[in-house]
Short mmCIF file of C-alpha atoms and ligand atoms in Angstrom, two decimals:
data_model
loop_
_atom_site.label_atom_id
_atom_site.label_comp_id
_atom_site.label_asym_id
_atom_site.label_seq_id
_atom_site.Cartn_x
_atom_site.Cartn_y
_atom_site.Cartn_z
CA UNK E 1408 75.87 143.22 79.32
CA UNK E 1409 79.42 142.83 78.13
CA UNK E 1410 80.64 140.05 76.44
CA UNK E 1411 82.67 139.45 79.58
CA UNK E 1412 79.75 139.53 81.75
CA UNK E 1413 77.43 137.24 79.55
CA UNK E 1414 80.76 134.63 79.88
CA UNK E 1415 80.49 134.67 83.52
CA UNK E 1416 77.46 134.15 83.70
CA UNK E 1417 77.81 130.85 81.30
CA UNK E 1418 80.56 129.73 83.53
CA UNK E 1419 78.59 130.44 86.80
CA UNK E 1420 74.87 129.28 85.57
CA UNK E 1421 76.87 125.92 84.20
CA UNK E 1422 78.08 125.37 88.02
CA UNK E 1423 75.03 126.52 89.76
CA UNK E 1424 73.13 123.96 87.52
CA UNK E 1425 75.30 121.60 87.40
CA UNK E 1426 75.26 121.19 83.20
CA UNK E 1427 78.53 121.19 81.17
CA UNK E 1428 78.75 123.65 78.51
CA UNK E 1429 80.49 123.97 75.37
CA UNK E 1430 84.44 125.90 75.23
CA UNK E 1431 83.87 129.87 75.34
CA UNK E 1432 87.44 130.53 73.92
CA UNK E 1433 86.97 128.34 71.02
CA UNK E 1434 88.85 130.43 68.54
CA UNK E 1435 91.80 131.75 71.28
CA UNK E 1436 90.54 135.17 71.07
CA UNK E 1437 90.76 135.74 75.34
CA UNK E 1438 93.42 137.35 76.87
CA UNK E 1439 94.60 135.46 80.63
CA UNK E 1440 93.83 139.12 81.59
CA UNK E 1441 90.50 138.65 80.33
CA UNK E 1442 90.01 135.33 81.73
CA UNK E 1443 90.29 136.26 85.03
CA UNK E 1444 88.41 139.12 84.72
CA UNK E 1445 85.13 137.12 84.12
CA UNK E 1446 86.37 134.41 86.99
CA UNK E 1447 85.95 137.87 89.40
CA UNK E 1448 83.03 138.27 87.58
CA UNK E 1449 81.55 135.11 88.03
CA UNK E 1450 82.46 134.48 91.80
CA UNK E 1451 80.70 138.15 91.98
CA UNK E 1452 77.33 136.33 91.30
CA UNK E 1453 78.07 133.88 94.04
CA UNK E 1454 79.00 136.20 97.01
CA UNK E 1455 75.89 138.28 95.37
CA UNK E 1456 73.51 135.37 96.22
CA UNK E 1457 75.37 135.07 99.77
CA UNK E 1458 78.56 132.85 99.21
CA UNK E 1459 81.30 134.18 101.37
CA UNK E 1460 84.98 133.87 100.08
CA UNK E 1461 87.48 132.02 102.34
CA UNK E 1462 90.66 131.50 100.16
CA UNK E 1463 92.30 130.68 97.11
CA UNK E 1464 93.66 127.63 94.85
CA UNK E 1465 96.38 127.01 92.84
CA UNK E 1466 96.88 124.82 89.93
CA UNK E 1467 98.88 123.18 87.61
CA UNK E 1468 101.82 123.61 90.69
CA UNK E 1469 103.14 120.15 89.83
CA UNK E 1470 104.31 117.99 86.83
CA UNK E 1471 101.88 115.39 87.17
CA UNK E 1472 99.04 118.18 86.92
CA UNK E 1473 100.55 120.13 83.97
CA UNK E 1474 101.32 116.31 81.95
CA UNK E 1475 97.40 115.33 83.02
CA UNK E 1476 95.86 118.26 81.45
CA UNK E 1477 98.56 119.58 78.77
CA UNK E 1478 99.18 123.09 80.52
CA UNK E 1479 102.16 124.38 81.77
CA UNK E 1480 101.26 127.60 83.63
CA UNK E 1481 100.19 127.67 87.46
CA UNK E 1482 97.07 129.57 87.51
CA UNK E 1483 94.98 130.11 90.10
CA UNK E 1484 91.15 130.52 91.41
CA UNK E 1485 88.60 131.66 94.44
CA UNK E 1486 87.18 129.31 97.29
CA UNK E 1487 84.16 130.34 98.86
CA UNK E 1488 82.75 128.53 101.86
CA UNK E 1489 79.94 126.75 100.18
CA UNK E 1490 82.95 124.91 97.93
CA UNK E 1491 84.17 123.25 101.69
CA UNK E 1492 82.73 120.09 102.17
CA UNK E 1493 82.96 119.12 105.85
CA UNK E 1494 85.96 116.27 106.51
CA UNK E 1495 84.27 113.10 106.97
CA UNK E 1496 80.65 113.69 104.87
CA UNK E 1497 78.53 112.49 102.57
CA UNK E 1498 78.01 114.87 99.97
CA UNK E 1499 75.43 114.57 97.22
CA UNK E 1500 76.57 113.24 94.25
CA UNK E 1501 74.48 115.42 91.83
CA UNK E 1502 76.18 118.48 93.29
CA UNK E 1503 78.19 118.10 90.27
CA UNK E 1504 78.88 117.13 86.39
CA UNK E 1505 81.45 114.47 86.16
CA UNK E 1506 83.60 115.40 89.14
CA UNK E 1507 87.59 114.41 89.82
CA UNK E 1508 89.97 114.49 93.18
CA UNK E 1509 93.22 115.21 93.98
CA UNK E 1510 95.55 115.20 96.72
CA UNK E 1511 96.24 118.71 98.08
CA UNK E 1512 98.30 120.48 100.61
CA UNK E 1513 96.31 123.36 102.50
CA UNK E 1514 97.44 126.74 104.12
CA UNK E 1515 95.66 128.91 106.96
CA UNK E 1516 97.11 132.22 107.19
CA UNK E 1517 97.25 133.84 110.56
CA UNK E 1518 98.81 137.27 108.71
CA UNK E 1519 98.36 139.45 105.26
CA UNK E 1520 100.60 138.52 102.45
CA UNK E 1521 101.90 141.48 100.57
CA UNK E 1522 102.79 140.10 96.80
CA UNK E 1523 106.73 139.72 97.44
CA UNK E 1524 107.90 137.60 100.28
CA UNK E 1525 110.46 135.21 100.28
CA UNK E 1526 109.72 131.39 101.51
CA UNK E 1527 110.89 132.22 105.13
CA UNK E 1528 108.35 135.36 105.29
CA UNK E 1529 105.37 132.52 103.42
CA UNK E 1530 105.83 130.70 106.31
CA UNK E 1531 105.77 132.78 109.18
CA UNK E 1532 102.78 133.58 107.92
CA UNK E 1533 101.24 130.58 107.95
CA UNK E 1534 99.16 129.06 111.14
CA UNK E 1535 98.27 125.69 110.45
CA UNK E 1536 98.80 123.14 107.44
CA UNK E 1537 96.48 120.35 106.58
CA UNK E 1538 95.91 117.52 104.23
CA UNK E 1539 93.00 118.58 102.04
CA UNK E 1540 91.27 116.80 98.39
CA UNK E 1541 89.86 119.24 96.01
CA UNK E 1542 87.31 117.83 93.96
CA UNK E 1543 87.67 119.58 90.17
CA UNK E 1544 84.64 119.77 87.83
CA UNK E 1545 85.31 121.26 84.56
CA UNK E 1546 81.80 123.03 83.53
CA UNK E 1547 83.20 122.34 80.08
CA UNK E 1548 82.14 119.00 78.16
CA UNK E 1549 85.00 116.53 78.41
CA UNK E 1550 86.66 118.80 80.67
CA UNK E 1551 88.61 120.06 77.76
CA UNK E 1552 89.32 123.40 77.92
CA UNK E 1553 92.85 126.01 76.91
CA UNK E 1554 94.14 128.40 79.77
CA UNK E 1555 91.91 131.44 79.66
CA UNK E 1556 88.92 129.13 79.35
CA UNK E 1557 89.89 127.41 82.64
CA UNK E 1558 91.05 130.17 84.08
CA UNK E 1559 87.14 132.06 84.14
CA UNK E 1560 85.94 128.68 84.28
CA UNK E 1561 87.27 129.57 88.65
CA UNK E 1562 90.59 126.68 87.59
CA UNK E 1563 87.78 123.61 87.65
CA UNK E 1564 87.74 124.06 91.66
CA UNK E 1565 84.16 122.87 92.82
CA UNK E 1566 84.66 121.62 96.66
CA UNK E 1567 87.34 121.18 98.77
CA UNK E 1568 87.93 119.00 102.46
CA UNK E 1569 90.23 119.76 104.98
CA UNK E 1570 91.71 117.67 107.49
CA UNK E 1571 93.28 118.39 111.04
CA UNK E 1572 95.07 121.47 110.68
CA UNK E 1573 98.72 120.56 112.52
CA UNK E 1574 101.44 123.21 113.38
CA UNK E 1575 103.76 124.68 109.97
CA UNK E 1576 106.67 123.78 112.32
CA UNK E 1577 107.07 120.44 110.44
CA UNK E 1578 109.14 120.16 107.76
CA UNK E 1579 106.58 119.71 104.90
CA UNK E 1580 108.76 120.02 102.09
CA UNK E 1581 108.45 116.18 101.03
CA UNK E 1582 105.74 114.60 102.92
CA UNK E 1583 104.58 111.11 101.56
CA UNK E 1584 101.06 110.99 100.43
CA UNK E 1585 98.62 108.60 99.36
CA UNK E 1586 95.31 108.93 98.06
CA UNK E 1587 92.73 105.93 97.97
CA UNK E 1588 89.59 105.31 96.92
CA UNK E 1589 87.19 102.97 98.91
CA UNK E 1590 90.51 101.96 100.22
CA UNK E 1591 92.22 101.32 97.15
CA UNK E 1592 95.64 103.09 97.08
CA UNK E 1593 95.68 105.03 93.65
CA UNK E 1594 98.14 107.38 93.32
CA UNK E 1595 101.19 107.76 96.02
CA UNK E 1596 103.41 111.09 96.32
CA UNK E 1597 105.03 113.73 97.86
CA UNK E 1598 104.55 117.40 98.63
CA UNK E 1599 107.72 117.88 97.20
CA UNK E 1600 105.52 117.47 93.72
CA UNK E 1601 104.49 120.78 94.56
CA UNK E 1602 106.93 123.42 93.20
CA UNK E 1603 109.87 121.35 94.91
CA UNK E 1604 108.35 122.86 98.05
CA UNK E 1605 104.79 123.89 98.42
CA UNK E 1606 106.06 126.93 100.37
CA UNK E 1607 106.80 128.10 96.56
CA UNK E 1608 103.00 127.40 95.72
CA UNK E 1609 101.67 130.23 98.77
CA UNK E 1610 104.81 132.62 97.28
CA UNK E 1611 103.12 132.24 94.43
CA UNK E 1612 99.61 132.48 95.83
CA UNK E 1613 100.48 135.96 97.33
CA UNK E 1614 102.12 137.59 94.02
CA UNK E 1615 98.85 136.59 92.43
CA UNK E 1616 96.31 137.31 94.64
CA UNK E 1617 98.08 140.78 95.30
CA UNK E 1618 98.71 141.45 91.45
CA UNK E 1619 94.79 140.76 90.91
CA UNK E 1620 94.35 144.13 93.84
CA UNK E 1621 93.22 141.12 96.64
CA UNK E 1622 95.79 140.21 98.82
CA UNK E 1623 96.40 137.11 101.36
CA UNK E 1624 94.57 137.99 104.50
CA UNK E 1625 95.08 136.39 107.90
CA UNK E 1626 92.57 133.23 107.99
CA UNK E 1627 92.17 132.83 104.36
CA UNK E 1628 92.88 129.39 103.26
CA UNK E 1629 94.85 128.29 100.46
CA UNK E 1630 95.27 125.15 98.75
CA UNK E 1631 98.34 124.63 96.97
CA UNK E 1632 97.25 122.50 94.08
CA UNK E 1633 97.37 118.95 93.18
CA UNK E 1634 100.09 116.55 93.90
CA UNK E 1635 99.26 113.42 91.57
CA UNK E 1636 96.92 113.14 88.60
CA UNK E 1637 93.36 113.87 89.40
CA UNK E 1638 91.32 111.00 89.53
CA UNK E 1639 87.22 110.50 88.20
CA UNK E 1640 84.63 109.32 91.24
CA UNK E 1641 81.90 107.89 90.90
CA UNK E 1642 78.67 107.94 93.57
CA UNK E 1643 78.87 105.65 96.63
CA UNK E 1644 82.92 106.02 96.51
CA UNK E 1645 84.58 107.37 99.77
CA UNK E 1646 87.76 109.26 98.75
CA UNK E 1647 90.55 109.88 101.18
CA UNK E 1648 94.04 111.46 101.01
CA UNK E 1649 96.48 110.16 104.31
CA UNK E 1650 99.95 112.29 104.48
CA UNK E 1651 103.03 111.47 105.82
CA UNK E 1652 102.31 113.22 110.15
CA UNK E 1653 99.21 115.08 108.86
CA UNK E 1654 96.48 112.32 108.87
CA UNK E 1655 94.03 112.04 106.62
CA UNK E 1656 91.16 114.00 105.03
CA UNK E 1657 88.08 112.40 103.10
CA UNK E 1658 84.85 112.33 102.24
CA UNK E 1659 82.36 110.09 100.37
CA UNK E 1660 79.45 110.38 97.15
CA UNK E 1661 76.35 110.06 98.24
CA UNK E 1662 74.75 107.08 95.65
CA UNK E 1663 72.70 108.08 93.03
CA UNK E 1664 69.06 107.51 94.05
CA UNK E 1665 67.50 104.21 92.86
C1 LIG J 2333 92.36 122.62 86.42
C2 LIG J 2333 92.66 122.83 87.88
C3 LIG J 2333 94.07 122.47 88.27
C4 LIG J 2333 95.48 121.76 90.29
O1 LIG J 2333 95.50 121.49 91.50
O2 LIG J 2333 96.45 121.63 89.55
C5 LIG J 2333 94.19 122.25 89.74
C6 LIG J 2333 91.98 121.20 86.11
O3 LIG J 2333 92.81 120.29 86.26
O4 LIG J 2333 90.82 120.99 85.67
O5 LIG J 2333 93.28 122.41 90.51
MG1 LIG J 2334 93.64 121.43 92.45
#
């Protein structure tokens, strides 16, 4: 096994057991090249053991995310369909290691995107947009990690809810959003957090995903990355993003068993 492949299978073992582990890149010896090479890797082992993949995130597309975490690049990561977590449930709370949320904007495609289109092309590509939460869960102790480690680490993404997908014919540029736990408004934005335009954060989405040989398809999902900090849950909370004409999206933590 390479050195590569024995990292992605730290990073995917950590998720599939739900147990932090300690930085890989602890000396800055990995290339971003690299880095994503063992995320591939490591989502391998999932659609080996019968995961299927249904999109792609993108991170650190806003201030608030880059200031939270201290990185400045917009990276980006795989969804697979046992990461969606079905609007309105309760999922179990020891699904993962010491989870966060954050307010997302997400993208169905209804056509392939090559890697250069312009915003106007993004969008008539797009069929629906939704309010969605991704729920990020470092496998790395403190959730401290530098790019390349997050980067094969699949960008923290661990489950993601979508609500009501609505027509792209809105303009979504700035929609108000608020997310709330067990009711309690915590951090209020915009999509215009996103790139000034979250149509910049699918652009972006389809240079990637081409550059890395696998394009945008029509019906893949994308979520364009957090608007506001991230936030920690805890068990027995019910989390819940509400955007400006889109509705809301949420889910709750199961308790922890007495
Ligand atoms: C990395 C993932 C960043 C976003 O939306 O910016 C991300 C992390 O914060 O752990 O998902
Ligand atoms: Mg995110």
């Amino acid at each position: 096994m390479s050195h590569l492949e024995n990292f992605a299978q730290i990073v995917d073992q950590a998720a599939f057991n739900c147990q932090e582990i300690a930085q890989i890149d602890s000396d800055g010896k990995l290339t971003l090249e690299e880095a994503y090479y063992i995320q591939k890797l490591s989502i391998g082992r999932r659609l080996a053991r019968g995961e299927r993949q249904v999109g792609f995130k993108m991170g650190f597309t806003s201030r608030a995310k880059m200031v939270q975490m201290g990185l400045s690049d917009v990276i980006w990561g795989r969804l697979t369909d046992a990461m969606q977590i079905e609007e309105g449930s309760e999922i179990e709370a020891n699904r993962f290691i010491h989870p966060r949320v954050e307010p997302e904007l997400a993208f169905l495609l209804k056509k392939d995107l090559p890697a250069n289109v312009t915003n106007a092309q993004a969008l008539s590509a797009v069929e629906a947009i939704a309010p969605a939460l991704e729920v990020i869960d470092s496998r790395y102790k403190d959730f401290k990690f530098n790019l390349p480690e997050v980067i094969a680490d699949n960008a923290s993404s661990s489950g993601f809810v979508v609500g009501n997908w609505h027509s792209p014919s809105i303009d979504f540029g700035n929609l108000g959003l608020v997310m709330s736990i067990d009711g309690r408004p915590l951090h209020v934005g915009s999509t215009a957090a996103l790139l000034g335009h979250p149509i910049r954060s699918l652009v972006a989405a389809a240079r990637l995903a081409a550059g890395a040989g696998e394009p945008l398809k029509a019906g893949d999902i994308i979520l364009a990355g957090g608007a506001t900090p991230a936030e920690w849950i805890k068990p027995g909370q019910y989390i819940e993003v509400e955007m400006q004409h889109l509705g809301r999206a949420g889910f709750s933590l199961s308790q922890n068993p007495a």
